[in-house]
Tab-separated table of C-alpha atoms and ligand atoms in Angstrom:
chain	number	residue	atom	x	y	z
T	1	UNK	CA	0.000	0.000	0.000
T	2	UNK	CA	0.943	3.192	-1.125
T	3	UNK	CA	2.318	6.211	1.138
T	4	UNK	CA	1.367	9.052	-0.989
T	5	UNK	CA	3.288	12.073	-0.153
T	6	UNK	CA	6.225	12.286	2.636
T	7	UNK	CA	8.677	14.878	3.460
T	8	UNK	CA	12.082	13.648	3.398
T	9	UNK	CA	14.201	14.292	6.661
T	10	UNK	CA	17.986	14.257	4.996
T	11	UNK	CA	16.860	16.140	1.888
T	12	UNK	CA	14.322	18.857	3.643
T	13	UNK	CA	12.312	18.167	0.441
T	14	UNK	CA	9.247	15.723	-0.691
T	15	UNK	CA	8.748	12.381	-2.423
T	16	UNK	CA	5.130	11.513	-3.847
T	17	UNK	CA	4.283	9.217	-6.094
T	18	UNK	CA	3.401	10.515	-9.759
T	19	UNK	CA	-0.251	10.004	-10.098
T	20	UNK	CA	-0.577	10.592	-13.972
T	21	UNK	CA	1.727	8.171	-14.674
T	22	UNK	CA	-0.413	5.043	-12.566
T	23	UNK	CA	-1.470	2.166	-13.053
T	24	UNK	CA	1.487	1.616	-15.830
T	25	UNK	CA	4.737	2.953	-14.418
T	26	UNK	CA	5.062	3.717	-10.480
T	27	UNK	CA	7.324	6.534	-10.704
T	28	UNK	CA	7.899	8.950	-7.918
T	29	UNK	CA	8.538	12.852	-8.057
T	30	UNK	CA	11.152	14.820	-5.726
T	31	UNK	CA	9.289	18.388	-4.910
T	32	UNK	CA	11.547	21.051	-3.338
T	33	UNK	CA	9.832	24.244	-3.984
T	34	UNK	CA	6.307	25.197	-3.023
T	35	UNK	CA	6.185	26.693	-7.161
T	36	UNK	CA	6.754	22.920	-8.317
T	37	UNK	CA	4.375	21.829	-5.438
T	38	UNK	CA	1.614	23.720	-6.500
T	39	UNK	CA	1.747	23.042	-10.232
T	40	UNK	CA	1.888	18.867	-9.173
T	41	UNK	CA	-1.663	20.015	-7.274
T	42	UNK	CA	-2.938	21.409	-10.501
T	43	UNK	CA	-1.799	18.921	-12.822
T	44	UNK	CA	-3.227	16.448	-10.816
T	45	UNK	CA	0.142	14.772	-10.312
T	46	UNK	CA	-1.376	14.265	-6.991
T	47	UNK	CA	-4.798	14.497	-6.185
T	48	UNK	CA	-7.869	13.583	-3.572
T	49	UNK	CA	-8.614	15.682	-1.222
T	50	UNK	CA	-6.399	14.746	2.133
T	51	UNK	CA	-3.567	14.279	-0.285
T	52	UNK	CA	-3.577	17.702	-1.913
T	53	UNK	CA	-4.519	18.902	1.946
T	54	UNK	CA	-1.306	17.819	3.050
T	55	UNK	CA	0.777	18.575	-0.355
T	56	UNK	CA	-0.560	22.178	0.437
T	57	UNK	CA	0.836	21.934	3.626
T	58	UNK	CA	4.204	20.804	2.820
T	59	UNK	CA	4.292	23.210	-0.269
T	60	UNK	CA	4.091	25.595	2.731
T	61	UNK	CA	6.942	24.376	4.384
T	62	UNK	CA	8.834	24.368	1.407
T	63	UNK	CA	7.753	28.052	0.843
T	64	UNK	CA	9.249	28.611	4.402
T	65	UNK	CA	12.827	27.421	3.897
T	66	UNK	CA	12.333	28.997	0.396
T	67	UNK	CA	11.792	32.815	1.832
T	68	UNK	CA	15.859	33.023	3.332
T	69	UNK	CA	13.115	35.635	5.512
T	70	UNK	CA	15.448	37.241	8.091
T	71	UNK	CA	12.488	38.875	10.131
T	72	UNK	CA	8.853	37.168	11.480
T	73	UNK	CA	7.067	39.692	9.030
T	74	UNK	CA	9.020	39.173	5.966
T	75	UNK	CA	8.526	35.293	6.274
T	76	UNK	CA	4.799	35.859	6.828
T	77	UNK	CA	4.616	37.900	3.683
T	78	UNK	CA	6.020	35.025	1.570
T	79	UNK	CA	3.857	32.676	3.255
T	80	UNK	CA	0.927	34.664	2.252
T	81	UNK	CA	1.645	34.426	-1.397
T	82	UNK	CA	2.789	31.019	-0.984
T	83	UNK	CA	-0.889	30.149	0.303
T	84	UNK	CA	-2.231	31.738	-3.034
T	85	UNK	CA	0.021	30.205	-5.144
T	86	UNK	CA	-0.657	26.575	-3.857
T	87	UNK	CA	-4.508	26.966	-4.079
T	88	UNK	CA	-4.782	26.006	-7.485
T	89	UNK	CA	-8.209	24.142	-6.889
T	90	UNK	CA	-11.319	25.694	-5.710
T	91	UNK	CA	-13.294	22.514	-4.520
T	92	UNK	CA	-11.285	20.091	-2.535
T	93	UNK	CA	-12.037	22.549	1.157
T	94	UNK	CA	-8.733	20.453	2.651
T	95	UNK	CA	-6.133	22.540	0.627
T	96	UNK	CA	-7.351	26.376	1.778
T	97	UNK	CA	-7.702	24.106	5.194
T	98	UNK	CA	-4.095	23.375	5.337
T	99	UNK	CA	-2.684	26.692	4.484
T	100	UNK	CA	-4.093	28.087	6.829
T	101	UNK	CA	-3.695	26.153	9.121
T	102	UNK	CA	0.448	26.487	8.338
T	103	UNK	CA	-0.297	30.382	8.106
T	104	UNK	CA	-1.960	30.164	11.673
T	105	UNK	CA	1.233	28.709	13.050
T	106	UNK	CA	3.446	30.994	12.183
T	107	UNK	CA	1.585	33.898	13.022
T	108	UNK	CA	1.127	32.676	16.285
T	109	UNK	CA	4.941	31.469	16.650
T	110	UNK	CA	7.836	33.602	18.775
T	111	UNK	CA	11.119	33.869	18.257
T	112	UNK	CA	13.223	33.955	14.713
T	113	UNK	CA	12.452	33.411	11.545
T	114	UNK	CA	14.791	29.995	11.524
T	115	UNK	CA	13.011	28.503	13.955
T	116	UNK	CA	9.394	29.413	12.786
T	117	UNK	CA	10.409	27.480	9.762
T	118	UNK	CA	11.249	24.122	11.843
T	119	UNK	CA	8.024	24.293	13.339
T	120	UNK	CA	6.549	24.715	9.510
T	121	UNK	CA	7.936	21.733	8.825
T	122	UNK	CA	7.270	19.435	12.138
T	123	UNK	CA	3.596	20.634	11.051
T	124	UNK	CA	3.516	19.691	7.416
T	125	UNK	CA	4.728	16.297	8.635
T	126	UNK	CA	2.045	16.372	11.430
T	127	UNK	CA	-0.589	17.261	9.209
T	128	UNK	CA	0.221	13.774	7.067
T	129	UNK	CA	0.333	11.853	10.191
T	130	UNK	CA	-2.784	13.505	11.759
T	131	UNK	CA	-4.860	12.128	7.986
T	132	UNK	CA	-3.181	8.280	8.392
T	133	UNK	CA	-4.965	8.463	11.856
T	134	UNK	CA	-8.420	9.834	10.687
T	135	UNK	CA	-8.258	7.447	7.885
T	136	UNK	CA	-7.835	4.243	10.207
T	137	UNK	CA	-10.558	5.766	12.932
T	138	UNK	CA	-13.006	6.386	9.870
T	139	UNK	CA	-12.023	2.678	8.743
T	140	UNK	CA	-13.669	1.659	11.901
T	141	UNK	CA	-16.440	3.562	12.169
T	142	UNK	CA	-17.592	2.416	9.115
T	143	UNK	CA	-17.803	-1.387	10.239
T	144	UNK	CA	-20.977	-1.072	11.940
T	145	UNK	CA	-22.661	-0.577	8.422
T	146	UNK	CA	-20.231	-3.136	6.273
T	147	UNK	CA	-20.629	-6.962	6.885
T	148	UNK	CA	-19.145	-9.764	6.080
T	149	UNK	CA	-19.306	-10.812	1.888
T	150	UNK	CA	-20.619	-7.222	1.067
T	151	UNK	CA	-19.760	-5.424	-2.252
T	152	UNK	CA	-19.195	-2.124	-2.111
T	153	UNK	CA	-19.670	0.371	-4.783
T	154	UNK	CA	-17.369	3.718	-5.383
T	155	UNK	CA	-16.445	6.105	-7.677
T	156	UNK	CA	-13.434	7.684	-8.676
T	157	UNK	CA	-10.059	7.328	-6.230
T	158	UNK	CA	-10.570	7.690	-2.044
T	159	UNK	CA	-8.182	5.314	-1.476
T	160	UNK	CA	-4.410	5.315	-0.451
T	161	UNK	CA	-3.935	7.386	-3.223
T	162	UNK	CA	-6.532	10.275	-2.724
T	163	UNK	CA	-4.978	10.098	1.140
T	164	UNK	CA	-1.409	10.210	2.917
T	165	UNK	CA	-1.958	6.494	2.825
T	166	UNK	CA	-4.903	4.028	3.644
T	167	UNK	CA	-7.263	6.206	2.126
T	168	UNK	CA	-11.326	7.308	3.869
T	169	UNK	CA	-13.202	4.915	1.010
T	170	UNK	CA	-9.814	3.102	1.380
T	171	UNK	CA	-9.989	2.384	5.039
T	172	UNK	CA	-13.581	1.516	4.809
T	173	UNK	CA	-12.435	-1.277	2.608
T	174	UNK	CA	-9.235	-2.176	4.275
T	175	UNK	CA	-10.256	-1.886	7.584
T	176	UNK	CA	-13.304	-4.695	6.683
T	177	UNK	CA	-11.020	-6.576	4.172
T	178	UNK	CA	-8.807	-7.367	7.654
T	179	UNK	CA	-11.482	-7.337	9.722
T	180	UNK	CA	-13.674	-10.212	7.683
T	181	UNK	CA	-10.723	-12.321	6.444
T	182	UNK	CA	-10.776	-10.852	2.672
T	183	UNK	CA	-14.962	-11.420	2.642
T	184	UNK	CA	-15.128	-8.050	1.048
T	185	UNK	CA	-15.505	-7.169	-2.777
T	186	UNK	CA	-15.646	-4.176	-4.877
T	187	UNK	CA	-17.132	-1.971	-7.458
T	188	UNK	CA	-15.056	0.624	-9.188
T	189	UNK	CA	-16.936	3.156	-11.272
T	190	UNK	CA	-14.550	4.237	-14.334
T	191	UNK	CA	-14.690	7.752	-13.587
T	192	UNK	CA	-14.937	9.774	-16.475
T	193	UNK	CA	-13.649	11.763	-17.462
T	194	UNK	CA	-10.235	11.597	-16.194
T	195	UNK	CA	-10.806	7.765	-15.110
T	196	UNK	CA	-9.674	7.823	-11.071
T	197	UNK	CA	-11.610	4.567	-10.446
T	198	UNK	CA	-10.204	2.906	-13.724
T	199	UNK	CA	-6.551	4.206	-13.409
T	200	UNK	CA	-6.165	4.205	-9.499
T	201	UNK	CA	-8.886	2.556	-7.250
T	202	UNK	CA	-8.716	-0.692	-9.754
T	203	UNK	CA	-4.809	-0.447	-9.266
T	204	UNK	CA	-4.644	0.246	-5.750
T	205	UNK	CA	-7.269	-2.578	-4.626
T	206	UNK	CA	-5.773	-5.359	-6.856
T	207	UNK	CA	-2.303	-4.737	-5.305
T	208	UNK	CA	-3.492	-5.396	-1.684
T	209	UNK	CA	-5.863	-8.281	-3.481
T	210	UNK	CA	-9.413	-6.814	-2.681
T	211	UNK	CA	-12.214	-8.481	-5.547
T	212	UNK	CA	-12.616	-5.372	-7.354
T	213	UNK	CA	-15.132	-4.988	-10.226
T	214	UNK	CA	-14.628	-2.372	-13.128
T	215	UNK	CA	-17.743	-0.501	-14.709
T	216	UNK	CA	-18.237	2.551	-16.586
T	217	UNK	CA	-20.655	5.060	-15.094
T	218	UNK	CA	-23.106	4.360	-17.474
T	219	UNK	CA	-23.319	0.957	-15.748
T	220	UNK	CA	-24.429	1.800	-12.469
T	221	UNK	CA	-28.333	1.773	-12.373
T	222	UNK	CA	-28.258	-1.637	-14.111
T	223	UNK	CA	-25.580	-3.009	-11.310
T	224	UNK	CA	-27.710	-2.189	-8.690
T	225	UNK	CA	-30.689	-3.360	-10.241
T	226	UNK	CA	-29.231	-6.558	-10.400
T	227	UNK	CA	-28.405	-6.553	-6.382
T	228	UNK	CA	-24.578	-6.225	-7.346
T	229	UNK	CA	-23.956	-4.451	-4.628
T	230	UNK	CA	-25.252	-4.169	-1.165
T	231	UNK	CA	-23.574	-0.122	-0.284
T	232	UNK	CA	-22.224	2.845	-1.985
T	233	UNK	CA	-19.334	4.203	-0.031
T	234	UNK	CA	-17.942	7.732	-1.744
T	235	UNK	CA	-15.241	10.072	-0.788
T	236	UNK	CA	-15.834	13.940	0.182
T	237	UNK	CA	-13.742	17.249	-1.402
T	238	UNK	CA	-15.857	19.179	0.824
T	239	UNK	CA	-18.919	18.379	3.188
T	240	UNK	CA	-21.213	21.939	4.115
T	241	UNK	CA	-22.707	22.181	7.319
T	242	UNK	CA	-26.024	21.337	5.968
T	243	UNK	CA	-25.160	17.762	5.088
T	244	UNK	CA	-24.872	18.794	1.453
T	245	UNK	CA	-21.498	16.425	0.265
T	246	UNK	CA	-19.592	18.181	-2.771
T	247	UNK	CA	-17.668	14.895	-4.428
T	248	UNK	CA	-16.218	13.486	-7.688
T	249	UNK	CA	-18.532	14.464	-10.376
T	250	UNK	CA	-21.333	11.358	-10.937
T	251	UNK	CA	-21.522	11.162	-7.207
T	252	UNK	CA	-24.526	12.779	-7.191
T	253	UNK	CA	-26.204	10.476	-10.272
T	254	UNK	CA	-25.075	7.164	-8.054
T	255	UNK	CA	-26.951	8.904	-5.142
T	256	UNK	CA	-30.138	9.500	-6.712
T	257	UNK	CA	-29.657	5.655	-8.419
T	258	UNK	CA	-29.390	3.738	-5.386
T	259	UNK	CA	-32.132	5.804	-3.596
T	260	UNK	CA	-34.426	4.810	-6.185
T	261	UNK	CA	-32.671	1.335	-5.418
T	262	UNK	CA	-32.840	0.967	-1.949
T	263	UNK	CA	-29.045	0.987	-1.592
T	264	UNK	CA	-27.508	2.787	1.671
T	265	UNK	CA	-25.245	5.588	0.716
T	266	UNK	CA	-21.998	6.623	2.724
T	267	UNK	CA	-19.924	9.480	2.549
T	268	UNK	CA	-16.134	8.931	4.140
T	269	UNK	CA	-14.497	11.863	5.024
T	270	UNK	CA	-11.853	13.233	8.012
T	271	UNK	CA	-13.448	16.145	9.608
T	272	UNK	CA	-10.717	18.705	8.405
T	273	UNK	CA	-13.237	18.005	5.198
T	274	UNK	CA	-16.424	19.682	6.329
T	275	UNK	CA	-16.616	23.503	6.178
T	276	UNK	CA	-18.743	25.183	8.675
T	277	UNK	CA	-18.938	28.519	6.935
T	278	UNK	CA	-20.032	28.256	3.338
T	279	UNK	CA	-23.472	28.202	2.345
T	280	UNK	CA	-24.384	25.749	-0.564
T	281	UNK	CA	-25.049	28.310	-2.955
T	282	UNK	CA	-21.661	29.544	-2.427
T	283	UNK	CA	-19.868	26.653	-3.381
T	284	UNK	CA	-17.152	26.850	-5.850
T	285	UNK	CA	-17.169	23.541	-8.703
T	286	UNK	CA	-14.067	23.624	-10.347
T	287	UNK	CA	-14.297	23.669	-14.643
T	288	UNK	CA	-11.729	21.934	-16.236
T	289	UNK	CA	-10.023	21.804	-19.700
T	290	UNK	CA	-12.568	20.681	-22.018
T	291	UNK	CA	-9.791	18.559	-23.714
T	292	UNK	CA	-9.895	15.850	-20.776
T	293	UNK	CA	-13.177	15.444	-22.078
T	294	UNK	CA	-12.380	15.430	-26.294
T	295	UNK	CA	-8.891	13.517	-25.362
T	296	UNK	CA	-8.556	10.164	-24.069
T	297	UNK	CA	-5.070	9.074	-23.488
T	298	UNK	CA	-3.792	11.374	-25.964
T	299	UNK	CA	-6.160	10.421	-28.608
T	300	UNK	CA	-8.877	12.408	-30.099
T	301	UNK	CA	-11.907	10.580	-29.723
T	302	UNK	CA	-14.825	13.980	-31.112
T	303	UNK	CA	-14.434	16.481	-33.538
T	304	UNK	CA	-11.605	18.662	-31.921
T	305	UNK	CA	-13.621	22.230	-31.657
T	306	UNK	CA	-16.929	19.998	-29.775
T	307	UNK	CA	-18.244	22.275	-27.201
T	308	UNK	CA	-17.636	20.703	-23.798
T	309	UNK	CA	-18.895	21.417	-20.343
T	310	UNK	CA	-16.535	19.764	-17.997
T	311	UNK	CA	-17.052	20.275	-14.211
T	312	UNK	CA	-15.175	18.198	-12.051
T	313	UNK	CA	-17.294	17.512	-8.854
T	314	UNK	CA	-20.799	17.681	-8.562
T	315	UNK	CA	-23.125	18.142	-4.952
T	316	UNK	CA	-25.463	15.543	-3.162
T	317	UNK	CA	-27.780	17.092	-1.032
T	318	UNK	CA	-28.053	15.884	2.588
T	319	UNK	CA	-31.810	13.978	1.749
T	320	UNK	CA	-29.974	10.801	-0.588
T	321	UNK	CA	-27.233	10.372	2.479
T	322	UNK	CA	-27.572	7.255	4.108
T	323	UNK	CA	-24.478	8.543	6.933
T	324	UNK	CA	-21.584	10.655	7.120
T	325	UNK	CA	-18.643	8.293	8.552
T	326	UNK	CA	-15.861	10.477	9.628
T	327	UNK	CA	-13.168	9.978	12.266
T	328	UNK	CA	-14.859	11.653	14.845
T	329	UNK	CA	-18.016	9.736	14.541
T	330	UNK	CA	-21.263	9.063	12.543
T	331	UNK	CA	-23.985	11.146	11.089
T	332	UNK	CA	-27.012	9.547	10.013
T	333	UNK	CA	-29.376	11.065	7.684
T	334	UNK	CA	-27.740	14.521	8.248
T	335	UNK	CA	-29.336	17.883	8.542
T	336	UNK	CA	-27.476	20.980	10.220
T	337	UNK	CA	-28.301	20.184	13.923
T	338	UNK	CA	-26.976	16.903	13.262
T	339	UNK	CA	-23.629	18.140	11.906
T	340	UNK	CA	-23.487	21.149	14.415
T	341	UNK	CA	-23.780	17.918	17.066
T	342	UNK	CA	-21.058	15.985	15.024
T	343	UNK	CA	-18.518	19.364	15.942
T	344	UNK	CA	-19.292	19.828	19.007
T	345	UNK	CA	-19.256	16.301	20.464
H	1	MRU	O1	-10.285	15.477	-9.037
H	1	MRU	P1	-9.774	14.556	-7.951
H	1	MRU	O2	-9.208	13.280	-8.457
H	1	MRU	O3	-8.853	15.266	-6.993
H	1	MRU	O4	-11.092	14.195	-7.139
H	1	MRU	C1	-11.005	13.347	-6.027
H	1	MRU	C2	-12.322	12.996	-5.461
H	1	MRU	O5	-13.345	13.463	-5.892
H	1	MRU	C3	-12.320	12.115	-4.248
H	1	MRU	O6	-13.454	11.310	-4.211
H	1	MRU	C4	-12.319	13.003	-2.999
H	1	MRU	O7	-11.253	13.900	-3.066
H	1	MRU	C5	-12.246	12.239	-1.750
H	1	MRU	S1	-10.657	11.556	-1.541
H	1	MRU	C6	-10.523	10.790	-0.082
């Protein structure tokens, strides 16, 4: 199983693994300035929400050893643009969530500028830890609703990949994979259009041998009609207060589907994925190129100049949610009191 992302002690720089390149060559990529780290966010060299969350927060600690700052003020000013720079995606709430968090630190930090930046760094690294924890605490609160011999359907990539490692979709799996002595099977949904589930969750699950099942999106309604599958279990960019869960784009189709079908839908996410301040007509959906869309692999697959609309997540509201699982806990069929309980607990 994959570690996504890790800062490397000896080198003060950071090795993750390349994500365009997978499932045919594992290659890794060194990062050492927050410039390079933020273009890898955009390119989707590495992607998911924790993983970009904590690739935002070491691009910050890369900014900080960048800066050569000599005074508390001058290294905050860098940081500051650094922050801008490295939020490259508008969706996923974990990367605005992590530089801030890294710009809260070293506003709040004494002494010189040398020593704000170790503590930069000893929080980058502490971010990634803090997600492999949530990850394995979601993995268990999800086993009250996952038995033994259940197939589980997803979309796009929440596994080790979409994480610092384990994954919240991921862990769900793993955790009852262990748990149930390998009594555990999947459904991977292709993912168009840039093919996550294809490309990552199919790789990902075959190399810790889970049964995983490939479909195209188009397949879904007919799988569940068929009683392929006994749960949906999706990932979360951002979850609102309301309940409302922003996600991979067809999220929101397989939510409707497997209402209609009777099928309990989950929604894994760490807490540092909810946002308790924006309203759901607020929400930023990121548009991407249109060529992911008229491209597949590097081949042209519609007339070049085809109008394309191409947003990459779409929003379930809180009604077709079965439960949030998140590290902290469970909310079932959520609604804002529910959530507002969820925080304060
Ligand atoms: O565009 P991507 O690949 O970054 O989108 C990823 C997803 O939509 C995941 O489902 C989500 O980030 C949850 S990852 C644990």
């Amino acid at each position: 199983m994959f570690r996504t992302i890790e800062w490397m002690d000896d080198a003060n720089n950071v090795r993750l693994v390349d994500q365009t390149k997978l499932p045919l060559k594992t290659e890794h990529l060194i990062i050492s300035s927050h410039k390079r780290m933020a273009q890898a966010i955009k390119t989707m060299e590495i992607r998911g929400a924790p993983a970009i969350g904590a690739a935002a927060g070491m691009g910050m600690a890369l900014a900080a050893l960048e800066s050569g700052a000599s005074t508390k003020n001058e290294l905050l000013e860098f940081l500051e643009h650094a922050a801008d720079t490295l939020n490259t995606r508008p969706t996923a709430v974990n990367l605005t969530w992590a530089t801030t968090r890294m710009l809260n630190v070293a506003r709040a930090a004494e002494g010189d500028p040398n020593k704000i930046v170790q503590l930069l760094i000893s929080e980058a690294k502490e971010i990634a830890e803090e997600d492999v924890r949530m990850c394995r605490d979601i993995g268990e609160n999800a086993l009250r609703y996952i038995k033994p011999d259940f197939t589980i359907q997803t979309i796009c990539n929440a596994g080790s990949l979409a994480t610092v490692h384990l994954g919240t979709v991921g862990a769900v799996v793993r955790v009852a994979h262990e748990r149930y002595s390998g009594r555990i099977r999947v459904y991977a949904a292709e993912t168009r259009p840039r093919q996550q589930g294809a490309k990552l969750t199919v790789f990902e699950m075959m190399e810790d041998n889970i049964d995983t099942t490939l479909i195209t999106d188009g397949m879904i309604g007919t799988v569940f009609k068929e009683g392929r599958v006994d749960c949906c279990v999706v990932g979360a960019d951002r979850i609102l207060r309301t309940g409302h869960v922003t996600n991979k784009i067809g999220t929101y189709t397989m939510a409707i589907t497997a209402k209609y079908h009777d099928i309990p839908f989950y929604v894994a996410a760490p807490m540092s994925t909810i946002d308790w301040d924006t309203d759901p007509e607020n929400l930023v959906i990121e548009e991407r190129n249109p060529d992911e869309i008229r491209v597949i692999n590097g081949t042209p697959i519609t007339v070049p100049t085809a109008k394309v609309y191409n947003p990459a997540f779409d929003t379930t509201p809180p009604e077709l949610v079965t439960a949030i699982i998140t590290d902290k806990g469970v909310v079932e069929l959520p609604d804002e009191d529910k959530m507002r309980g969820l925080r304060d607990c």
